[in-house]
Amino acid sequence: MPAEKIRFDVPHRGRIWSYWLGGKDHYPVDRAAGEAVAEIYPDIRRIALESRRFLERVVRYATVEAGIRQFLDLGNGLPATSNTHDVAQRFAPDARIAYVDGDPLVQAHQRALLVNTTPRGMTAYVDAEYFEPDLIISGAREVLDFDRPILAMFMGVLGYVADFADQRAIVSRVMEAAAPGSYAVLWGVTNTSEAARRGEELLAQTGALRYHLRSPEQLASCFDGMRMLEPGMVPLTQWRPDLAEAGLEPAPMDAYGALALKP
């Protein structure tokens, strides 16, 4: 991994997200950017935490209820709590996970920290960016059997794609290669409040990679040709909450997600 590719004087999206999650993989420049955004948009910390809880619930559903044993994760980022393989192999010891990332910093941390939790499972890595679906598919085929159902996970990353048509095409291309009975899960920060829009603009001004906010309707359209499971495209806290949270009235949230089935 060429050291010159890693910059510690410029805010890094993965390290900022780690900071919001309460992780340790960040530097002063990342903390400064994260604090600046959180000051005008405090809900970003809640979004970071709820996105991990959403991942847990989706992966649990996929393993326990849908019988999925193969996971293609295009948005894990820097290791945190409840990574995809942690949850999947807890419920299915033979689960196979392919993490996708082209960022050398993220790759270094993933290879060091994201390892199998069971002897029967497999955790591997695909060196590709989220906007390179053909490269992702070819790399994932070395780990996953695309003749059997998979769960393709687009967890918060597609907002970094500037053109929305390209975002939809990435999901479409990956799911085109997947077997019938496969699932796709997607979530993203949405343009549903002025505070979210101000926070995104300030983050871009720090030098971090710009995140393009979409509407919930735009995110839902990425599942064209698939069947969204109930409750559809909703705020993350409203997607099949755990029993302890069910019945509680969650505060509004500028982050929506859904799970869909490929017929």
Short mmCIF file of C-alpha atoms in Angstrom, two decimals:
data_model
loop_
_atom_site.label_atom_id
_atom_site.label_comp_id
_atom_site.label_asym_id
_atom_site.label_seq_id
_atom_site.Cartn_x
_atom_site.Cartn_y
_atom_site.Cartn_z
CA MET A 1 0.00 0.00 0.00
CA PRO A 2 1.76 3.21 -1.11
CA ALA A 3 2.09 5.49 1.90
CA GLU A 4 1.87 8.60 -0.28
CA LYS A 5 -1.76 7.82 -1.07
CA ILE A 6 -2.81 8.41 2.53
CA ARG A 7 -3.20 12.06 3.55
CA PHE A 8 -3.37 13.03 7.21
CA ASP A 9 -3.61 16.78 6.57
CA VAL A 10 -6.93 16.58 4.70
CA PRO A 11 -10.21 15.41 6.27
CA HIS A 12 -11.05 11.86 5.28
CA ARG A 13 -14.71 10.81 5.01
CA GLY A 14 -14.10 7.42 6.65
CA ARG A 15 -12.17 8.89 9.58
CA ILE A 16 -14.81 11.60 10.12
CA TRP A 17 -17.51 8.92 10.17
CA SER A 18 -15.42 6.93 12.67
CA TYR A 19 -15.27 10.03 14.85
CA TRP A 20 -19.05 10.47 14.77
CA LEU A 21 -19.43 6.78 15.66
CA GLY A 22 -17.16 7.20 18.67
CA GLY A 23 -14.32 5.23 17.11
CA LYS A 24 -10.58 5.80 17.39
CA ASP A 25 -9.47 5.92 13.76
CA HIS A 26 -9.25 9.68 13.21
CA TYR A 27 -6.84 12.61 13.41
CA PRO A 28 -7.12 16.26 14.49
CA VAL A 29 -8.11 17.40 11.00
CA ASP A 30 -10.93 14.84 10.95
CA ARG A 31 -12.14 15.76 14.43
CA ALA A 32 -12.14 19.44 13.52
CA ALA A 33 -14.25 18.78 10.43
CA GLY A 34 -16.57 16.44 12.31
CA GLU A 35 -17.09 18.93 15.14
CA ALA A 36 -17.76 21.77 12.71
CA VAL A 37 -20.51 19.80 11.01
CA ALA A 38 -21.97 18.47 14.26
CA GLU A 39 -22.16 21.99 15.64
CA ILE A 40 -24.63 23.09 12.99
CA TYR A 41 -26.15 19.64 12.41
CA PRO A 42 -26.04 17.70 15.72
CA ASP A 43 -28.21 14.91 14.33
CA ILE A 44 -25.32 13.60 12.25
CA ARG A 45 -24.04 11.67 15.27
CA ARG A 46 -27.41 9.98 15.70
CA ILE A 47 -27.48 9.13 12.00
CA ALA A 48 -24.06 7.49 12.29
CA LEU A 49 -25.16 5.36 15.25
CA GLU A 50 -28.56 4.48 13.80
CA SER A 51 -26.96 3.44 10.51
CA ARG A 52 -25.10 0.68 12.38
CA ARG A 53 -28.27 -0.45 14.12
CA PHE A 54 -30.01 -0.52 10.73
CA LEU A 55 -27.17 -2.71 9.39
CA GLU A 56 -27.59 -5.09 12.32
CA ARG A 57 -31.33 -5.47 11.76
CA VAL A 58 -31.00 -5.96 8.00
CA VAL A 59 -28.22 -8.54 8.25
CA ARG A 60 -30.09 -10.39 10.99
CA TYR A 61 -33.20 -10.50 8.79
CA ALA A 62 -31.14 -11.69 5.81
CA THR A 63 -29.52 -14.57 7.72
CA VAL A 64 -32.32 -15.68 10.03
CA GLU A 65 -35.44 -15.07 7.93
CA ALA A 66 -34.24 -15.02 4.32
CA GLY A 67 -31.52 -17.68 4.60
CA ILE A 68 -28.85 -15.54 2.95
CA ARG A 69 -25.28 -16.74 3.46
CA GLN A 70 -23.40 -14.38 1.08
CA PHE A 71 -22.88 -10.66 1.62
CA LEU A 72 -21.36 -8.05 -0.70
CA ASP A 73 -20.71 -4.96 1.43
CA LEU A 74 -19.97 -1.80 -0.53
CA GLY A 75 -20.11 0.60 2.38
CA ASN A 76 -18.58 -0.71 5.59
CA GLY A 77 -15.78 1.86 5.71
CA LEU A 78 -13.39 1.83 8.66
CA PRO A 79 -14.06 -1.04 11.09
CA ALA A 80 -16.53 -0.23 13.85
CA THR A 81 -18.84 -2.18 16.10
CA SER A 82 -21.31 -4.59 14.49
CA ASN A 83 -19.54 -4.98 11.17
CA THR A 84 -21.33 -7.11 8.57
CA HIS A 85 -19.32 -10.27 9.23
CA ASP A 86 -19.75 -9.88 13.00
CA VAL A 87 -23.53 -9.93 12.66
CA ALA A 88 -23.81 -12.42 9.79
CA GLN A 89 -21.49 -15.04 11.30
CA ARG A 90 -23.19 -14.69 14.68
CA PHE A 91 -26.38 -16.05 13.14
CA ALA A 92 -24.86 -18.08 10.29
CA PRO A 93 -21.37 -19.42 11.07
CA ASP A 94 -20.82 -20.34 7.40
CA ALA A 95 -21.57 -16.82 6.09
CA ARG A 96 -19.21 -15.41 3.46
CA ILE A 97 -18.58 -11.67 3.29
CA ALA A 98 -16.82 -9.66 0.59
CA TYR A 99 -15.97 -6.12 1.67
CA VAL A 100 -15.43 -3.63 -1.15
CA ASP A 101 -13.24 -0.54 -0.87
CA GLY A 102 -10.64 1.16 -3.02
CA ASP A 103 -9.36 3.49 -0.31
CA PRO A 104 -5.87 2.35 0.82
CA LEU A 105 -6.42 3.62 4.37
CA VAL A 106 -9.69 1.72 4.74
CA GLN A 107 -8.18 -1.39 3.19
CA ALA A 108 -5.30 -1.37 5.68
CA HIS A 109 -7.64 -1.20 8.66
CA GLN A 110 -10.05 -3.76 7.24
CA ARG A 111 -7.39 -6.36 6.55
CA ALA A 112 -5.99 -5.93 10.05
CA LEU A 113 -9.25 -5.92 11.98
CA LEU A 114 -12.04 -7.55 9.95
CA VAL A 115 -11.35 -11.26 10.31
CA ASN A 116 -13.55 -14.33 10.51
CA THR A 117 -15.41 -14.89 13.74
CA THR A 118 -15.99 -18.58 12.92
CA PRO A 119 -13.82 -21.28 11.25
CA ARG A 120 -16.57 -22.08 8.73
CA GLY A 121 -17.08 -18.55 7.43
CA MET A 122 -15.04 -16.39 5.10
CA THR A 123 -14.17 -12.70 5.15
CA ALA A 124 -12.43 -11.29 2.09
CA TYR A 125 -11.75 -7.97 0.39
CA VAL A 126 -12.31 -6.57 -3.09
CA ASP A 127 -10.01 -3.73 -4.15
CA ALA A 128 -12.48 -1.52 -6.02
CA GLU A 129 -14.40 1.70 -5.61
CA TYR A 130 -18.17 1.80 -5.19
CA PHE A 131 -18.48 3.43 -8.64
CA GLU A 132 -16.76 0.48 -10.41
CA PRO A 133 -19.53 -2.16 -10.54
CA ASP A 134 -17.87 -4.39 -13.14
CA LEU A 135 -14.65 -4.52 -11.13
CA ILE A 136 -16.64 -5.17 -7.97
CA ILE A 137 -18.51 -8.05 -9.56
CA SER A 138 -15.40 -9.68 -11.01
CA GLY A 139 -13.57 -9.42 -7.68
CA ALA A 140 -16.53 -10.64 -5.65
CA ARG A 141 -16.93 -13.71 -7.87
CA GLU A 142 -13.67 -14.99 -6.39
CA VAL A 143 -15.37 -15.15 -3.00
CA LEU A 144 -19.11 -15.38 -3.62
CA ASP A 145 -21.16 -17.73 -5.80
CA PHE A 146 -23.32 -15.47 -7.97
CA ASP A 147 -25.48 -18.43 -8.94
CA ARG A 148 -26.84 -18.35 -5.38
CA PRO A 149 -28.59 -15.42 -3.66
CA ILE A 150 -26.54 -12.63 -2.11
CA LEU A 151 -27.27 -9.50 -0.11
CA ALA A 152 -25.71 -6.48 -1.85
CA MET A 153 -25.22 -3.66 0.65
CA PHE A 154 -24.97 -0.01 -0.41
CA MET A 155 -24.60 1.45 3.05
CA GLY A 156 -24.40 5.22 2.86
CA VAL A 157 -21.80 5.34 0.08
CA LEU A 158 -23.79 6.20 -3.02
CA GLY A 159 -24.19 9.83 -1.99
CA TYR A 160 -20.57 10.25 -3.04
CA VAL A 161 -21.65 9.63 -6.65
CA ALA A 162 -22.31 13.07 -8.14
CA ASP A 163 -24.68 12.02 -10.93
CA PHE A 164 -27.86 10.38 -9.67
CA ALA A 165 -28.26 8.42 -12.91
CA ASP A 166 -24.85 6.87 -12.22
CA GLN A 167 -25.95 5.99 -8.69
CA ARG A 168 -28.96 4.10 -10.01
CA ALA A 169 -26.83 2.40 -12.67
CA ILE A 170 -24.40 1.07 -10.04
CA VAL A 171 -27.20 -0.63 -8.10
CA SER A 172 -28.77 -1.91 -11.32
CA ARG A 173 -25.51 -3.38 -12.63
CA VAL A 174 -24.66 -5.20 -9.40
CA MET A 175 -28.16 -6.60 -9.04
CA GLU A 176 -28.27 -7.62 -12.70
CA ALA A 177 -25.36 -9.97 -11.96
CA ALA A 178 -26.99 -11.34 -8.80
CA ALA A 179 -29.12 -14.49 -8.78
CA PRO A 180 -32.91 -14.34 -8.39
CA GLY A 181 -33.78 -14.34 -4.71
CA SER A 182 -30.97 -11.90 -3.95
CA TYR A 183 -31.54 -8.78 -1.89
CA ALA A 184 -30.24 -5.22 -2.01
CA VAL A 185 -30.15 -2.83 0.92
CA LEU A 186 -29.50 0.87 0.56
CA TRP A 187 -29.51 3.85 2.84
CA GLY A 188 -28.44 7.45 2.43
CA VAL A 189 -28.51 10.83 4.11
CA THR A 190 -31.44 12.74 2.61
CA ASN A 191 -32.23 16.32 1.68
CA THR A 192 -35.24 16.36 4.00
CA SER A 193 -34.15 19.29 6.19
CA GLU A 194 -32.35 22.59 5.81
CA ALA A 195 -29.99 21.55 8.62
CA ALA A 196 -28.89 18.48 6.66
CA ARG A 197 -28.22 20.60 3.59
CA ARG A 198 -26.18 23.12 5.60
CA GLY A 199 -24.20 20.34 7.24
CA GLU A 200 -23.36 18.73 3.91
CA GLU A 201 -22.22 22.05 2.45
CA LEU A 202 -19.97 22.77 5.42
CA LEU A 203 -18.45 19.28 5.23
CA ALA A 204 -17.60 19.85 1.56
CA GLN A 205 -15.94 23.15 2.48
CA THR A 206 -13.55 21.36 4.84
CA GLY A 207 -12.03 19.54 1.86
CA ALA A 208 -13.70 16.20 2.52
CA LEU A 209 -15.29 14.43 -0.42
CA ARG A 210 -18.71 15.95 -1.17
CA TYR A 211 -21.79 13.94 -0.27
CA HIS A 212 -24.81 14.49 -2.52
CA LEU A 213 -28.08 14.40 -0.62
CA ARG A 214 -31.03 12.70 -2.34
CA SER A 215 -34.73 12.60 -1.65
CA PRO A 216 -36.35 9.45 -0.22
CA GLU A 217 -38.17 9.07 -3.54
CA GLN A 218 -34.89 9.10 -5.44
CA LEU A 219 -33.42 6.46 -3.15
CA ALA A 220 -36.50 4.28 -3.61
CA SER A 221 -36.16 4.51 -7.39
CA CYS A 222 -32.79 2.71 -7.15
CA PHE A 223 -34.83 -0.44 -6.49
CA ASP A 224 -36.72 -0.32 -9.80
CA GLY A 225 -37.46 -3.89 -10.90
CA MET A 226 -37.20 -5.19 -7.33
CA ARG A 227 -39.78 -5.54 -4.58
CA MET A 228 -39.22 -3.42 -1.50
CA LEU A 229 -40.02 -5.21 1.74
CA GLU A 230 -42.27 -3.56 4.30
CA PRO A 231 -42.12 -0.88 5.58
CA GLY A 232 -40.50 0.43 2.38
CA MET A 233 -38.18 3.43 2.19
CA VAL A 234 -38.38 4.96 5.65
CA PRO A 235 -36.19 6.74 8.22
CA LEU A 236 -33.63 4.26 9.55
CA THR A 237 -35.21 4.15 13.00
CA GLN A 238 -38.54 3.08 11.48
CA TRP A 239 -37.21 0.05 9.55
CA ARG A 240 -38.37 -2.94 11.60
CA PRO A 241 -37.29 -1.60 15.00
CA ASP A 242 -36.40 -4.06 17.73
CA LEU A 243 -39.09 -4.96 20.24
CA ALA A 244 -37.60 -2.61 22.82
CA GLU A 245 -38.00 0.26 20.33
CA ALA A 246 -41.29 -0.78 18.75
CA GLY A 247 -44.16 1.51 19.62
CA LEU A 248 -41.86 4.41 20.45
CA GLU A 249 -42.30 7.53 18.38
CA PRO A 250 -38.86 8.18 16.83
CA ALA A 251 -37.74 11.73 16.14
CA PRO A 252 -37.51 12.70 12.46
CA MET A 253 -34.26 11.66 10.78
CA ASP A 254 -32.57 12.75 7.55
CA ALA A 255 -31.43 9.24 6.69
CA TYR A 256 -33.67 6.74 4.88
CA GLY A 257 -33.17 3.12 3.99
CA ALA A 258 -34.91 0.03 2.61
CA LEU A 259 -34.39 -3.62 1.73
CA ALA A 260 -35.56 -5.03 -1.61
CA LEU A 261 -35.83 -8.49 -3.16
CA LYS A 262 -34.83 -9.38 -6.71
CA PRO A 263 -37.59 -11.64 -8.12
#
